[in-house]
PDB file of C-alpha atoms in Angstrom:
ATOM      1  CA  UNK H   1       3.481  18.569  14.351  1.00  0.00           C
ATOM      2  CA  UNK H   2       5.080  17.521  10.920  1.00  0.00           C
ATOM      3  CA  UNK H   3       7.586  20.485   9.363  1.00  0.00           C
ATOM      4  CA  UNK H   4       7.875  22.122   6.664  1.00  0.00           C
ATOM      5  CA  UNK H   5      11.153  23.743   5.187  1.00  0.00           C
ATOM      6  CA  UNK H   6      10.112  26.914   4.086  1.00  0.00           C
ATOM      7  CA  UNK H   7      12.955  29.198   1.260  1.00  0.00           C
ATOM      8  CA  UNK H   8      12.788  33.379   1.008  1.00  0.00           C
ATOM      9  CA  UNK H   9      13.416  33.411  -2.516  1.00  0.00           C
ATOM     10  CA  UNK H  10      14.623  36.556  -2.232  1.00  0.00           C
ATOM     11  CA  UNK H  11      16.956  36.218   0.738  1.00  0.00           C
ATOM     12  CA  UNK H  12      17.491  32.490   0.309  1.00  0.00           C
ATOM     13  CA  UNK H  13      16.796  32.507   4.178  1.00  0.00           C
ATOM     14  CA  UNK H  14      15.093  29.117   4.959  1.00  0.00           C
ATOM     15  CA  UNK H  15      13.213  28.031   8.154  1.00  0.00           C
ATOM     16  CA  UNK H  16      11.537  25.012   9.954  1.00  0.00           C
ATOM     17  CA  UNK H  17       7.836  25.796  10.301  1.00  0.00           C
ATOM     18  CA  UNK H  18       5.253  23.472  11.787  1.00  0.00           C
ATOM     19  CA  UNK H  19       1.897  22.636   9.790  1.00  0.00           C
ATOM     20  CA  UNK H  20      -1.063  24.500  10.575  1.00  0.00           C
ATOM     21  CA  UNK H  21      -3.496  22.794  11.989  1.00  0.00           C
ATOM     22  CA  UNK H  22      -5.213  22.369   8.689  1.00  0.00           C
ATOM     23  CA  UNK H  23      -2.000  21.274   6.788  1.00  0.00           C
ATOM     24  CA  UNK H  24      -1.436  18.348   9.331  1.00  0.00           C
ATOM     25  CA  UNK H  25      -4.465  17.017   9.041  1.00  0.00           C
ATOM     26  CA  UNK H  26      -4.288  16.991   5.257  1.00  0.00           C
ATOM     27  CA  UNK H  27      -1.196  15.159   5.764  1.00  0.00           C
ATOM     28  CA  UNK H  28      -2.762  12.738   8.237  1.00  0.00           C
ATOM     29  CA  UNK H  29      -5.649  11.844   5.907  1.00  0.00           C
ATOM     30  CA  UNK H  30      -3.099  11.553   2.669  1.00  0.00           C
ATOM     31  CA  UNK H  31      -0.858   9.052   4.899  1.00  0.00           C
ATOM     32  CA  UNK H  32      -3.987   7.325   5.897  1.00  0.00           C
ATOM     33  CA  UNK H  33      -5.432   7.028   2.230  1.00  0.00           C
ATOM     34  CA  UNK H  34      -1.714   5.435   1.350  1.00  0.00           C
ATOM     35  CA  UNK H  35      -1.781   3.275   3.920  1.00  0.00           C
ATOM     36  CA  UNK H  36      -5.398   2.283   3.450  1.00  0.00           C
ATOM     37  CA  UNK H  37      -4.113   1.316  -0.416  1.00  0.00           C
ATOM     38  CA  UNK H  38      -1.188  -0.956   0.579  1.00  0.00           C
ATOM     39  CA  UNK H  39      -2.858  -2.794   3.071  1.00  0.00           C
ATOM     40  CA  UNK H  40      -5.963  -3.347   0.156  1.00  0.00           C
ATOM     41  CA  UNK H  41      -3.382  -4.386  -2.035  1.00  0.00           C
ATOM     42  CA  UNK H  42      -1.900  -6.936   0.220  1.00  0.00           C
ATOM     43  CA  UNK H  43      -4.956  -8.010   0.748  1.00  0.00           C
ATOM     44  CA  UNK H  44      -5.406  -8.535  -2.802  1.00  0.00           C
ATOM     45  CA  UNK H  45      -2.520 -10.037  -3.707  1.00  0.00           C
ATOM     46  CA  UNK H  46      -2.667 -12.342  -0.843  1.00  0.00           C
ATOM     47  CA  UNK H  47      -6.041 -13.520  -2.080  1.00  0.00           C
ATOM     48  CA  UNK H  48      -5.171 -13.729  -5.494  1.00  0.00           C
ATOM     49  CA  UNK H  49      -2.211 -16.226  -4.706  1.00  0.00           C
ATOM     50  CA  UNK H  50      -4.726 -18.363  -2.587  1.00  0.00           C
ATOM     51  CA  UNK H  51      -6.740 -18.485  -5.281  1.00  0.00           C
ATOM     52  CA  UNK H  52      -4.008 -19.734  -7.702  1.00  0.00           C
ATOM     53  CA  UNK H  53      -2.532 -22.051  -4.800  1.00  0.00           C
ATOM     54  CA  UNK H  54      -6.007 -23.397  -4.810  1.00  0.00           C
ATOM     55  CA  UNK H  55      -6.392 -23.710  -8.687  1.00  0.00           C
ATOM     56  CA  UNK H  56      -3.032 -26.092  -8.693  1.00  0.00           C
ATOM     57  CA  UNK H  57      -3.961 -27.841  -6.242  1.00  0.00           C
ATOM     58  CA  UNK H  58      -7.347 -28.837  -7.879  1.00  0.00           C
ATOM     59  CA  UNK H  59      -5.426 -29.358 -11.279  1.00  0.00           C
ATOM     60  CA  UNK H  60      -2.978 -31.558  -9.308  1.00  0.00           C
ATOM     61  CA  UNK H  61      -5.776 -33.601  -7.702  1.00  0.00           C
ATOM     62  CA  UNK H  62      -7.886 -33.829 -11.193  1.00  0.00           C
ATOM     63  CA  UNK H  63      -4.549 -35.189 -12.767  1.00  0.00           C
ATOM     64  CA  UNK H  64      -3.748 -37.625  -9.730  1.00  0.00           C
ATOM     65  CA  UNK H  65      -7.225 -38.756 -10.023  1.00  0.00           C
ATOM     66  CA  UNK H  66      -7.285 -39.292 -14.100  1.00  0.00           C
ATOM     67  CA  UNK H  67      -4.057 -40.979 -13.335  1.00  0.00           C
ATOM     68  CA  UNK H  68      -5.455 -43.418 -11.322  1.00  0.00           C
ATOM     69  CA  UNK H  69      -8.334 -44.346 -13.145  1.00  0.00           C
ATOM     70  CA  UNK H  70      -6.877 -44.584 -16.423  1.00  0.00           C
ATOM     71  CA  UNK H  71      -5.962 -48.538 -16.881  1.00  0.00           C
TER      72      UNK H  71
END
């Protein structure tokens, strides 16, 4: 389980407390959402890179074809 630090502002005493099941569930959901967002961004970045590479290859092939057919 995850822990949190509690500070008593009147006494200054600090203690480490385990999350309640509800707090742990909220924490786990937040972490899962961050992981999902990071994975989605990574996938989108990979797709954008693949599209850019395909476009560059197509442009290169078009230039090669144009140069070889021009007298």
